[in-house]
XYZ file of C-alpha atoms in Angstrom:
747
model
C 26.346 -27.356 -19.273
C 24.027 -24.568 -18.191
C 25.024 -21.235 -16.657
C 23.005 -18.782 -14.553
C 23.508 -15.048 -14.557
C 22.640 -13.963 -11.029
C 22.203 -10.642 -9.224
C 23.370 -10.985 -5.626
C 21.184 -10.181 -2.661
C 23.251 -7.152 -1.510
C 21.848 -3.677 -2.220
C 25.013 -1.888 -3.175
C 25.600 0.034 -6.371
C 29.000 -1.598 -6.917
C 27.384 -5.014 -7.000
C 24.430 -4.018 -9.138
C 25.331 -6.324 -11.987
C 25.072 -10.059 -12.731
C 27.603 -12.721 -11.749
C 27.783 -15.968 -13.654
C 27.612 -19.399 -11.953
C 27.510 -22.994 -13.150
C 24.173 -24.757 -12.693
C 24.948 -28.274 -11.332
C 23.346 -31.217 -13.187
C 21.075 -32.043 -10.222
C 19.587 -28.502 -10.368
C 19.278 -28.101 -14.118
C 15.528 -28.892 -14.161
C 14.812 -27.039 -10.928
C 16.438 -23.614 -11.441
C 14.397 -21.199 -13.554
C 14.477 -17.493 -14.332
C 13.482 -15.812 -11.105
C 14.640 -18.585 -8.759
C 16.187 -17.415 -5.481
C 19.396 -19.432 -5.055
C 22.285 -19.765 -2.607
C 25.773 -19.133 -4.009
C 29.373 -18.886 -2.769
C 30.424 -15.235 -3.110
C 33.756 -13.372 -2.889
C 37.204 -14.527 -1.915
C 35.993 -16.222 1.245
C 33.135 -18.000 -0.554
C 30.588 -16.543 1.877
C 27.194 -18.185 1.204
C 24.657 -15.533 0.165
C 21.453 -15.559 -1.840
C 20.771 -14.142 -5.283
C 18.178 -14.107 -8.055
C 18.532 -15.793 -11.441
C 17.998 -13.215 -14.192
C 19.099 -15.350 -17.139
C 19.933 -18.956 -17.985
C 22.338 -19.582 -20.854
C 24.492 -22.210 -22.560
C 27.331 -19.707 -23.036
C 30.045 -19.142 -20.444
C 31.195 -15.523 -20.245
C 34.433 -16.509 -18.480
C 36.787 -19.443 -18.205
C 34.603 -22.319 -16.959
C 37.442 -23.483 -14.727
C 37.155 -20.235 -12.750
C 33.368 -20.251 -12.409
C 31.768 -21.289 -9.136
C 28.637 -23.430 -8.932
C 25.195 -22.679 -7.460
C 24.829 -24.396 -4.094
C 21.045 -24.826 -4.195
C 17.621 -23.183 -4.297
C 16.822 -21.120 -1.203
C 14.225 -22.922 0.868
C 10.796 -21.297 1.298
C 11.353 -18.756 -1.468
C 8.877 -17.991 -4.242
C 10.055 -18.104 -7.842
C 9.780 -14.698 -9.337
C 8.022 -14.870 -12.688
C 9.997 -13.781 -15.745
C 7.372 -11.034 -16.251
C 8.103 -9.688 -12.750
C 11.816 -9.612 -13.446
C 11.094 -7.511 -16.531
C 8.954 -5.305 -14.301
C 11.814 -4.953 -11.794
C 14.063 -3.824 -14.648
C 11.460 -1.149 -15.590
C 11.320 0.033 -11.939
C 15.137 0.222 -11.760
C 15.395 2.257 -14.978
C 12.452 4.562 -14.417
C 12.747 5.331 -10.704
C 16.470 4.916 -9.949
C 17.544 2.164 -7.616
C 19.746 -0.938 -7.657
C 18.349 -3.951 -9.488
C 18.420 -5.765 -6.179
C 16.091 -3.230 -4.522
C 13.801 -3.361 -7.555
C 13.726 -7.158 -7.300
C 12.916 -7.013 -3.608
C 10.050 -4.704 -4.461
C 8.453 -7.198 -6.840
C 9.263 -10.270 -4.757
C 6.340 -10.752 -2.384
C 8.078 -12.467 0.510
C 11.407 -11.197 1.842
C 12.199 -14.007 4.263
C 12.147 -17.788 4.498
C 8.683 -19.052 5.368
C 7.623 -22.629 5.951
C 4.441 -24.039 4.410
C 2.048 -25.526 6.968
C 1.132 -29.227 6.794
C -1.701 -31.320 8.168
C -0.752 -35.007 8.555
C -3.054 -38.003 8.599
C -2.524 -41.734 9.108
C -4.312 -44.610 7.356
C -3.818 -48.358 7.011
C -1.871 -49.754 4.059
C -2.727 -53.372 4.924
C -6.151 -54.989 4.877
C -8.391 -54.950 7.939
C -7.898 -58.683 8.431
C -4.071 -58.278 8.423
C -4.367 -55.324 10.787
C -6.321 -57.430 13.317
C -3.679 -60.127 13.175
C -0.944 -57.564 13.762
C -2.966 -56.099 16.625
C -3.241 -59.523 18.249
C 0.532 -60.024 17.790
C 1.611 -56.607 19.164
C -0.886 -56.272 22.004
C 0.622 -59.244 23.823
C 4.191 -57.891 23.692
C 5.506 -55.355 26.218
C 7.544 -53.216 23.755
C 4.919 -52.956 21.042
C 1.880 -51.650 22.932
C 2.067 -48.291 21.136
C 1.988 -50.083 17.742
C -1.031 -52.055 18.864
C -2.811 -48.905 19.971
C -2.377 -47.254 16.564
C -3.443 -50.354 14.615
C -6.556 -50.885 16.757
C -7.604 -47.242 16.295
C -7.176 -47.590 12.500
C -9.331 -50.680 12.357
C -12.161 -48.603 13.807
C -11.458 -45.349 11.904
C -10.125 -45.457 8.340
C -8.153 -42.240 8.712
C -6.859 -40.448 11.827
C -5.227 -37.094 12.403
C -1.502 -37.446 13.098
C -1.867 -34.855 15.867
C -4.529 -36.933 17.674
C -2.278 -39.985 17.587
C 0.771 -38.190 19.011
C -1.055 -35.960 21.498
C -4.039 -37.977 22.752
C -2.878 -41.550 22.169
C 0.636 -40.618 23.280
C 2.350 -42.457 20.412
C 5.822 -41.156 19.467
C 6.948 -39.968 16.010
C 9.521 -42.780 16.009
C 6.816 -45.452 16.333
C 4.829 -44.010 13.523
C 7.847 -43.753 11.240
C 8.645 -47.381 12.003
C 5.071 -48.449 11.133
C 5.307 -46.460 7.891
C 8.696 -48.033 7.039
C 7.233 -51.495 7.656
C 4.450 -50.775 5.134
C 1.673 -51.105 7.740
C 0.501 -47.505 7.673
C 0.741 -44.573 5.308
C 1.338 -40.990 6.536
C -0.482 -38.520 4.302
C 0.828 -34.956 4.207
C -1.544 -32.212 3.092
C -0.290 -28.643 2.702
C -2.835 -26.125 3.986
C -2.782 -22.364 3.638
C -3.202 -19.599 6.178
C -6.230 -17.621 4.986
C -6.645 -14.047 6.297
C -10.068 -13.664 4.720
C -13.020 -14.390 7.018
C -16.046 -16.319 5.873
C -18.598 -13.594 5.222
C -21.465 -16.079 4.742
C -23.379 -16.945 1.628
C -22.648 -15.533 -1.772
C -25.755 -13.416 -2.224
C -24.626 -10.555 -4.479
C -27.622 -9.494 -6.567
C -27.018 -5.892 -7.563
C -28.144 -5.055 -11.084
C -26.170 -2.478 -13.058
C -28.051 0.558 -14.262
C -27.970 1.509 -17.947
C -24.887 3.712 -17.744
C -22.962 1.216 -15.664
C -23.944 -1.555 -18.061
C -22.825 0.527 -21.070
C -19.364 1.107 -19.548
C -18.927 -2.489 -18.355
C -19.917 -3.903 -21.773
C -17.593 -1.492 -23.572
C -14.576 -2.501 -21.511
C -15.446 -6.222 -21.681
C -15.643 -5.997 -25.501
C -12.209 -4.352 -25.513
C -10.779 -7.165 -23.277
C -12.408 -9.916 -25.363
C -10.854 -8.377 -28.480
C -7.411 -8.989 -26.961
C -6.548 -5.341 -26.387
C -4.615 -4.190 -23.326
C -5.794 -0.610 -23.159
C -5.866 1.571 -20.036
C -9.376 2.781 -19.171
C -10.399 5.618 -16.836
C -13.794 5.399 -15.191
C -14.515 8.958 -14.080
C -17.561 8.824 -11.811
C -18.941 11.016 -9.064
C -18.804 9.717 -5.487
C -21.436 6.999 -5.025
C -21.838 6.389 -8.792
C -21.223 2.630 -8.443
C -17.740 2.215 -9.903
C -17.117 -0.895 -7.769
C -20.137 -2.641 -9.270
C -18.730 -1.971 -12.752
C -15.350 -3.383 -11.676
C -16.960 -6.574 -10.386
C -18.980 -7.158 -13.555
C -15.796 -6.847 -15.669
C -13.817 -9.054 -13.259
C -16.461 -11.772 -13.569
C -15.951 -11.726 -17.325
C -12.143 -11.984 -16.851
C -12.428 -14.933 -14.462
C -14.813 -16.704 -16.856
C -12.060 -16.410 -19.468
C -9.796 -18.327 -17.008
C -7.739 -15.277 -16.149
C -7.022 -13.468 -12.885
C -7.485 -9.936 -11.564
C -5.667 -7.601 -9.163
C -7.624 -4.875 -7.367
C -5.516 -2.144 -5.805
C -6.929 0.010 -2.996
C -5.030 2.978 -1.527
C -5.450 2.254 2.176
C -5.447 -0.866 4.337
C -8.484 0.751 5.992
C -10.488 0.043 2.812
C -9.714 -3.703 2.907
C -12.582 -4.691 5.235
C -15.274 -2.993 3.154
C -13.845 -4.019 -0.206
C -13.247 -7.694 0.627
C -16.727 -7.977 2.127
C -18.358 -6.754 -1.082
C -16.155 -8.930 -3.342
C -16.669 -12.000 -1.161
C -20.476 -11.761 -1.561
C -19.991 -12.158 -5.318
C -16.864 -14.291 -5.694
C -16.527 -16.201 -2.369
C -13.199 -18.007 -1.765
C -11.764 -16.905 -5.119
C -10.874 -13.628 -3.379
C -7.897 -12.982 -1.081
C -6.031 -10.041 0.367
C -2.415 -8.936 0.820
C -1.203 -6.086 2.970
C 1.471 -5.170 5.511
C -0.693 -6.174 8.487
C -0.522 -9.874 7.518
C 2.126 -12.174 8.951
C 4.967 -13.347 6.712
C 3.320 -16.791 6.608
C -0.052 -15.388 5.589
C 1.567 -13.316 2.810
C 3.566 -16.325 1.567
C 0.419 -18.493 1.501
C -1.661 -15.927 -0.423
C 0.910 -15.766 -3.171
C 1.162 -19.588 -3.240
C -2.637 -19.756 -3.547
C -2.480 -17.262 -6.384
C 0.208 -19.325 -8.168
C -1.686 -22.584 -7.943
C -4.994 -21.071 -9.121
C -6.913 -21.305 -5.839
C -7.218 -17.477 -5.720
C -8.437 -15.521 -8.800
C -8.704 -12.008 -7.339
C -6.118 -10.364 -5.095
C -7.071 -7.186 -3.251
C -4.666 -4.884 -1.415
C -2.481 -1.740 -1.494
C 0.624 -1.352 -3.711
C 2.189 -4.700 -2.897
C -0.804 -6.629 -4.324
C 0.373 -5.429 -7.780
C 3.176 -8.009 -7.621
C 0.929 -11.041 -7.092
C 2.521 -13.876 -9.126
C -0.591 -14.764 -11.161
C 0.056 -17.106 -14.067
C -2.546 -15.634 -16.400
C -3.180 -12.054 -15.338
C -6.026 -10.465 -17.280
C -6.983 -7.275 -15.401
C -5.578 -4.709 -12.944
C -8.020 -2.318 -11.287
C -6.720 0.767 -9.430
C -9.544 2.207 -7.354
C -9.250 5.801 -6.128
C -6.346 6.133 -8.549
C -5.711 9.744 -7.533
C -4.407 8.761 -4.097
C -0.865 9.691 -3.227
C -0.607 6.385 -1.308
C 0.036 4.704 -4.684
C 3.408 6.467 -4.776
C 6.059 4.655 -2.678
C 7.981 6.830 -0.260
C 10.776 4.220 -0.032
C 13.465 3.577 -2.656
C 12.548 2.725 -5.402
C 9.951 5.517 -5.351
C 7.678 3.928 -7.909
C 4.071 4.911 -8.735
C 1.766 1.872 -8.704
C -0.333 3.331 -11.547
C 2.577 3.526 -13.966
C 4.027 0.185 -12.872
C 0.545 -1.415 -13.251
C 0.304 -0.073 -16.807
C 3.767 -1.550 -17.562
C 2.744 -4.927 -16.028
C -0.402 -4.791 -18.146
C 1.767 -4.229 -21.251
C 4.085 -7.138 -20.384
C 1.216 -9.556 -19.535
C -1.229 -8.254 -22.206
C -3.652 -7.353 -19.435
C -6.138 -4.477 -19.254
C -5.824 -1.711 -16.670
C -8.794 0.184 -15.212
C -8.327 3.401 -13.242
C -11.280 4.633 -11.224
C -11.899 7.899 -9.407
C -14.354 10.686 -8.679
C -11.401 13.036 -8.701
C -8.837 11.644 -11.188
C -5.312 12.883 -10.766
C -4.477 15.734 -13.108
C -1.890 13.433 -14.687
C -4.453 10.738 -15.464
C -7.150 13.075 -16.749
C -4.603 14.834 -18.983
C -3.694 11.460 -20.560
C -7.380 10.483 -20.880
C -8.190 13.722 -22.720
C -5.181 13.241 -24.996
C -6.426 9.762 -25.966
C -3.685 7.802 -24.202
C -6.369 6.293 -21.909
C -9.965 5.446 -22.817
C -12.334 7.752 -20.900
C -15.723 6.633 -19.478
C -18.050 8.909 -17.419
C -20.486 8.092 -14.628
C -22.178 11.444 -13.987
C -24.867 10.394 -11.467
C -25.045 8.417 -8.244
C -26.033 4.792 -8.742
C -29.351 5.161 -6.947
C -30.025 8.586 -8.566
C -29.539 10.177 -5.152
C -28.583 13.802 -5.296
C -25.159 14.912 -4.121
C -25.054 16.288 -0.578
C -25.871 19.951 0.241
C -22.657 21.744 1.200
C -22.349 24.643 3.664
C -19.141 26.710 3.661
C -18.369 28.227 7.071
C -15.981 31.206 7.078
C -14.081 30.727 10.340
C -13.132 34.458 10.366
C -16.794 35.284 10.828
C -17.093 32.734 13.596
C -14.548 34.784 15.559
C -16.630 37.925 14.890
C -19.644 36.132 16.381
C -17.569 35.329 19.475
C -17.231 31.573 18.749
C -13.660 30.450 19.419
C -14.522 26.760 19.429
C -13.061 24.384 16.845
C -16.654 23.420 15.992
C -18.595 26.113 14.122
C -22.112 27.102 15.170
C -23.567 25.511 12.011
C -21.709 22.242 12.499
C -22.835 21.971 16.123
C -26.457 22.613 15.122
C -26.352 19.850 12.537
C -24.623 17.417 14.918
C -27.415 17.951 17.444
C -30.004 17.318 14.684
C -28.326 14.096 13.471
C -27.899 12.679 16.941
C -31.590 13.234 17.610
C -32.441 11.418 14.354
C -30.100 8.521 15.201
C -28.067 9.221 12.069
C -24.271 9.029 11.909
C -21.612 11.687 11.504
C -18.062 11.762 10.136
C -15.672 14.527 11.264
C -12.501 14.807 9.164
C -9.297 16.636 9.978
C -6.067 15.657 8.231
C -3.769 15.945 11.187
C -3.274 13.418 13.958
C -2.233 14.317 17.492
C -3.681 16.934 19.801
C -1.997 20.135 18.737
C 0.246 20.665 15.698
C 2.940 22.449 17.694
C 3.771 24.018 21.063
C 5.242 27.506 21.318
C 6.312 29.920 24.048
C 4.202 33.069 24.248
C 7.088 34.980 25.863
C 10.047 34.344 23.576
C 8.136 33.007 20.558
C 10.246 29.884 20.200
C 8.534 26.631 19.273
C 9.721 23.338 20.681
C 11.567 21.427 17.908
C 12.924 17.938 17.564
C 16.686 17.903 18.303
C 17.204 15.347 15.533
C 14.948 16.799 12.809
C 14.164 20.227 11.388
C 10.534 20.063 12.541
C 8.383 21.125 15.538
C 7.128 18.459 17.934
C 3.440 17.548 17.987
C 1.451 17.345 21.228
C -0.240 13.985 21.984
C -2.454 13.294 25.004
C -2.385 9.798 26.499
C -4.578 8.003 29.008
C -3.916 8.874 32.599
C -3.403 12.573 31.836
C 0.052 12.114 30.346
C 0.952 14.723 27.682
C 3.891 14.110 25.387
C 5.540 15.982 22.542
C 6.344 13.642 19.648
C 8.278 13.929 16.378
C 6.294 12.424 13.453
C 9.516 11.919 11.465
C 11.894 10.045 13.796
C 9.666 9.105 16.761
C 11.573 11.132 19.342
C 9.292 12.116 22.293
C 9.531 13.999 25.599
C 6.998 14.798 28.347
C 5.223 18.105 27.858
C 7.486 20.666 29.610
C 5.943 22.946 32.279
C 8.247 25.830 31.362
C 9.856 27.003 28.111
C 13.192 25.179 27.573
C 14.638 28.389 26.071
C 13.539 31.193 28.415
C 11.940 29.301 31.356
C 8.632 31.122 30.914
C 5.481 29.363 32.171
C 3.451 30.731 29.246
C 3.621 27.793 26.836
C 0.750 27.602 24.387
C -0.699 24.935 22.117
C -1.321 25.883 18.491
C -3.262 24.076 15.794
C -5.587 21.136 16.197
C -5.472 17.399 15.518
C -7.767 14.404 15.747
C -7.233 13.945 19.494
C -8.393 17.513 20.238
C -11.453 17.139 17.994
C -12.389 13.875 19.769
C -11.920 15.528 23.178
C -14.096 18.482 22.174
C -16.865 16.229 20.838
C -16.859 14.235 24.087
C -17.133 17.486 26.096
C -19.861 19.040 23.951
C -21.903 15.892 23.294
C -21.215 13.591 26.282
C -24.033 11.216 25.350
C -22.630 10.580 21.847
C -20.589 7.474 21.209
C -17.350 8.491 19.467
C -14.604 6.576 17.640
C -11.279 7.978 16.447
C -9.312 6.541 13.516
C -5.782 7.668 12.690
C -2.268 6.183 12.681
C -2.187 6.169 16.478
C -5.345 4.063 16.847
C -4.689 1.585 14.036
C -1.327 0.048 14.930
C -2.698 -3.483 15.452
C -3.499 -6.041 12.815
C -7.280 -5.826 13.192
C -7.604 -2.213 14.372
C -8.804 -0.814 10.988
C -11.418 -3.534 10.655
C -12.602 -3.281 14.284
C -13.151 0.468 14.119
C -14.856 0.447 10.704
C -17.080 -2.541 11.488
C -18.101 -1.004 14.819
C -19.112 2.216 13.025
C -20.844 0.324 10.191
C -22.783 -1.724 12.775
C -24.050 1.436 14.486
C -21.930 1.011 17.629
C -20.857 4.680 17.411
C -22.553 7.907 16.431
C -19.504 9.949 15.383
C -16.291 8.865 13.645
C -13.365 11.318 13.941
C -10.306 10.739 11.766
C -7.647 11.631 9.249
C -7.802 10.970 5.509
C -8.056 7.225 6.034
C -11.788 7.658 6.910
C -12.746 9.525 3.727
C -11.263 7.214 1.081
C -14.033 5.237 -0.613
C -15.917 4.102 2.492
C -19.682 3.520 2.158
C -21.711 4.103 5.330
C -25.429 4.318 4.373
C -26.428 5.852 7.738
C -23.934 8.766 7.512
C -25.907 11.885 6.679
C -23.455 14.572 7.901
C -19.770 15.112 7.194
C -17.842 17.914 8.941
C -14.521 19.055 7.475
C -12.909 20.721 10.430
C -10.038 22.564 8.727
C -10.255 22.611 4.944
C -7.062 24.731 4.619
C -4.585 22.275 6.175
C -3.221 20.891 2.871
C -3.779 24.055 0.842
C -0.626 25.949 1.688
C 1.962 23.161 1.692
C 4.908 24.164 -0.461
C 4.525 21.748 -3.357
C 2.890 22.048 -6.751
C 0.127 19.517 -5.951
C -1.295 21.354 -2.907
C -4.473 22.547 -4.698
C -5.036 19.118 -6.301
C -4.638 17.365 -2.966
C -7.009 19.798 -1.206
C -9.631 19.430 -3.967
C -9.446 15.595 -3.800
C -9.641 15.428 -0.013
C -12.630 17.802 0.211
C -14.538 16.121 -2.611
C -13.866 12.640 -1.273
C -14.833 13.667 2.303
C -18.038 15.285 1.073
C -18.827 12.140 -0.892
C -19.207 10.094 2.296
C -22.540 11.830 3.118
C -25.954 10.781 1.884
C -24.934 7.529 0.232
C -27.934 5.585 1.630
C -31.596 6.556 1.617
C -30.991 9.679 3.671
C -30.085 13.072 2.230
C -26.576 14.239 3.055
C -25.125 17.499 4.255
C -21.523 18.659 4.481
C -19.989 21.479 6.522
C -16.656 22.868 5.230
C -14.869 25.036 7.813
C -12.221 27.289 6.277
C -10.381 30.590 6.649
C -10.176 30.814 2.855
C -13.681 30.244 1.410
C -12.765 32.198 -1.720
C -10.035 29.757 -2.788
C -10.753 28.242 -6.227
C -10.091 24.605 -5.251
C -12.437 24.852 -2.216
C -15.213 26.411 -4.322
C -14.825 23.745 -7.016
C -14.773 20.933 -4.420
C -17.976 22.306 -2.821
C -19.746 22.260 -6.172
C -18.082 18.930 -7.122
C -17.056 20.545 -10.391
C -13.984 18.518 -11.240
C -13.662 19.604 -14.870
C -13.613 23.290 -13.977
C -10.971 22.575 -11.365
C -8.925 20.605 -13.950
C -9.023 23.514 -16.468
C -7.646 25.949 -13.892
C -5.036 23.504 -12.572
C -3.691 22.383 -15.965
C -3.285 26.045 -16.992
C -1.162 26.596 -13.866
C 0.931 23.459 -14.604
C 1.516 24.590 -18.235
C 2.588 28.023 -17.037
C 5.004 26.684 -14.389
C 6.256 23.618 -16.257
C 4.989 20.977 -13.811
C 3.848 17.378 -14.460
C 2.001 16.141 -16.510
C 2.995 18.866 -18.972
C 6.652 18.500 -18.033
C 8.538 15.620 -16.405
C 10.477 16.220 -13.214
C 12.959 14.383 -11.032
C 14.154 15.215 -7.559
C 17.722 14.232 -6.610
C 17.897 13.969 -2.822
C 21.375 13.900 -1.261
C 21.581 12.932 2.453
C 24.403 12.369 4.911
C 25.157 12.781 8.639
C 28.049 14.988 7.600
C 26.475 18.294 6.621
C 29.539 19.516 4.727
C 29.863 16.281 2.692
C 26.160 16.306 1.764
C 26.595 19.880 0.490
C 29.760 18.971 -1.420
C 28.078 16.024 -3.182
C 24.931 17.913 -4.162
C 27.049 20.817 -5.527
C 29.135 18.398 -7.565
C 26.091 16.656 -9.037
C 24.504 20.017 -9.993
C 27.753 21.136 -11.618
C 27.991 17.898 -13.656
C 24.419 18.250 -14.861
C 24.912 21.886 -15.823
C 28.070 20.931 -17.808
C 26.098 18.420 -19.912
C 24.365 21.365 -21.673
C 21.254 19.364 -22.542
C 18.832 21.415 -24.599
C 15.568 22.163 -22.757
C 16.774 20.774 -19.419
C 15.857 22.996 -16.426
C 17.894 22.727 -13.229
C 16.557 24.099 -9.949
C 18.957 24.154 -7.002
C 20.889 22.804 -5.297
C 19.223 23.918 -2.090
C 18.382 22.645 1.377
C 15.326 20.400 1.522
C 12.179 21.837 3.171
C 12.870 19.541 6.100
C 16.628 19.963 6.002
C 17.410 17.414 8.723
C 15.701 14.124 9.675
C 17.089 11.847 12.394
C 20.426 13.738 12.377
C 20.824 13.302 8.615
C 21.210 16.499 6.513
C 19.216 16.714 3.279
C 19.809 18.723 0.048
C 17.899 18.649 -3.228
C 18.182 19.345 -6.934
C 15.127 19.487 -9.237
C 15.550 18.711 -12.920
C 12.735 19.196 -15.490
C 12.270 18.352 -19.164
C 9.282 17.738 -21.441
C 10.770 14.375 -22.501
C 10.822 11.829 -19.672
C 13.526 9.829 -21.446
C 15.921 12.788 -21.122
C 15.279 12.856 -17.376
C 16.062 9.094 -17.158
C 19.299 9.531 -19.147
C 20.444 12.289 -16.826
C 19.548 10.119 -13.784
C 21.511 7.190 -15.201
C 24.511 9.418 -15.884
C 24.477 10.706 -12.320
C 24.262 7.153 -10.990
C 27.160 6.030 -13.141
C 29.300 8.996 -12.025
C 28.565 8.327 -8.323
C 29.650 4.692 -8.745
C 33.109 5.874 -9.851
C 33.720 8.345 -6.982
C 34.788 6.278 -3.962
C 34.601 9.271 -1.592
C 30.815 9.377 -2.130
C 30.164 5.674 -1.600
C 28.441 6.104 1.792
C 26.423 9.216 0.829
C 22.735 8.484 0.161
C 21.544 9.734 -3.224
C 17.907 9.035 -4.028
C 15.827 9.803 -7.104
C 12.137 10.593 -7.228
C 10.663 10.622 -10.757
C 7.630 12.946 -10.982
C 7.322 13.379 -7.233
C 3.914 13.799 -5.549
C 5.173 15.823 -2.610
C 7.617 18.614 -1.979
C 11.183 18.115 -0.724
């Protein structure tokens, strides 16, 4: 007799353990580790689903009292044993229930049916078929049978759909013919494929000497059976993608598979197009814009070996490949690789753990590596490779810093500086393209009364509302946290003054100003508000790549790794936006964004120019980004982290306590802080408790505690102790307590 230890599909801390069930004899050969099964649960034997974590011959309880598994859940994918081990790592490191961790690594979260194409062919000889046709055609009740048989004597195989739709033959007739042994119904499973056919495979780019040296070095490491983590540190336009593809080709030739992570869905179109040219139908994609059926099919194709390369954001990391050999994380510095939902895992660290479990190599690539990654590369934990020049030996773009304070002195109050306008005119005349980047969507960042000074805030969140302009002249104030919106008021809701002013700028205002100043220019805007549909990213990017627009205005999604050869000018409208946010990574984030934005210019055969508009031109990170001097920036930044005890020098965890009851949220956070302080752990720093920076979201009050220690294992032990304590206190059972290990944003 076999037994299965199962975690139930209910995300509650009290149930975050395994329950043992008997595996019936008829399921012994079908149930495996990772199977999603249906089981009777609780006193009422309610049927729920769960995941098999272990199969054993040993009963933990009296067999007479154990219940049996009902069956395997239809349409579910079997989670590989390796992915279950990965889920355990996520649970332990990042703090969540095992169930939530499993749902993170399980690609499809709902029942999905495979699609079938059905065909009909004769099972009898043609001579027998003609005899049957003669027999049935003369009988009133068998005309439909005769029709099918006659058609099959003329065509050896027919589509089932044609027979039922065009010949008007019922399913019942066909089943009867099959049962009689006259015909055979062939069922072929076919897969929904979200990847378009991009034509012939005509990839013929030769690596330069430096690219070849790096590719050969990593391939030799892979062929030796090592599973090291490599960092390719290369300037923008240095050809990192070409190096990835050369290494991936080697991996595929060794009958292994590769995962390529990209930070934004917006990068999918460009990336898949390049990979398709080299690898054809061996490539597929996974992302949140696909339907459940498309996602299901891509993972099925990966499991059966039809797909060898999976490209996508974080979720692609959990592709159930049988023989994974390589994981590539492009633009590894991007904060998008850190999940903002529980469990708050970082794809880089989880990828390295999956590489360890599967004995696969991990490659990190960036022109601006995260401080964390570069620190580990310099310490020897990762293997460091450098690409110091652009692939075509093109020089980096010329950068102009515009001090916006001086623009005011010159009488220019426009959001576009004099220099930027001059260069836009020049590029439009030359039929070259322009990218304008501002990392804030909407029209204005907030609206405030000039009489009483009050800004208009969301009633459900501790934030100001953002102004958005819609077609038809409709202006709305919208909360970017909970979605609350109201029409733009004509008078101040506090003092009834008519003097309401807009402050700050966003992508909508930049687009409007460009259309006013350059009415003949064709403009596209790309931000969260214009990319809600499945194909919106691809449509905007392909239109710009095909020369259907002169100017692309957008948020950070337009500056992440895109390659537009005709772009010769990049304008950074407000370089200071991310500089003064109240978290320790503000300088790093600003440096990365500015360097990446500047790197979009001059990638083809035209020289590039960049205009950086700022009120703080003397800031170190802006100066270093302008000169593309990453290593000087790193030296300054790591000194600051060492001084302040921030990652990667120190490990940190945020404990976020949230509840609709403000008093209860405060009580719980105080209790947790007190418990941690009482533990008297040597070297543990405790900051807080305090209110979160955004202290209320959607009527839920938020409080935080920060804990820091040089040893990450100490942080994890404290987290586990807090979780265990919370499980025992029934009064806290409905209070949300989340953990964020080495956070990438402030709370």
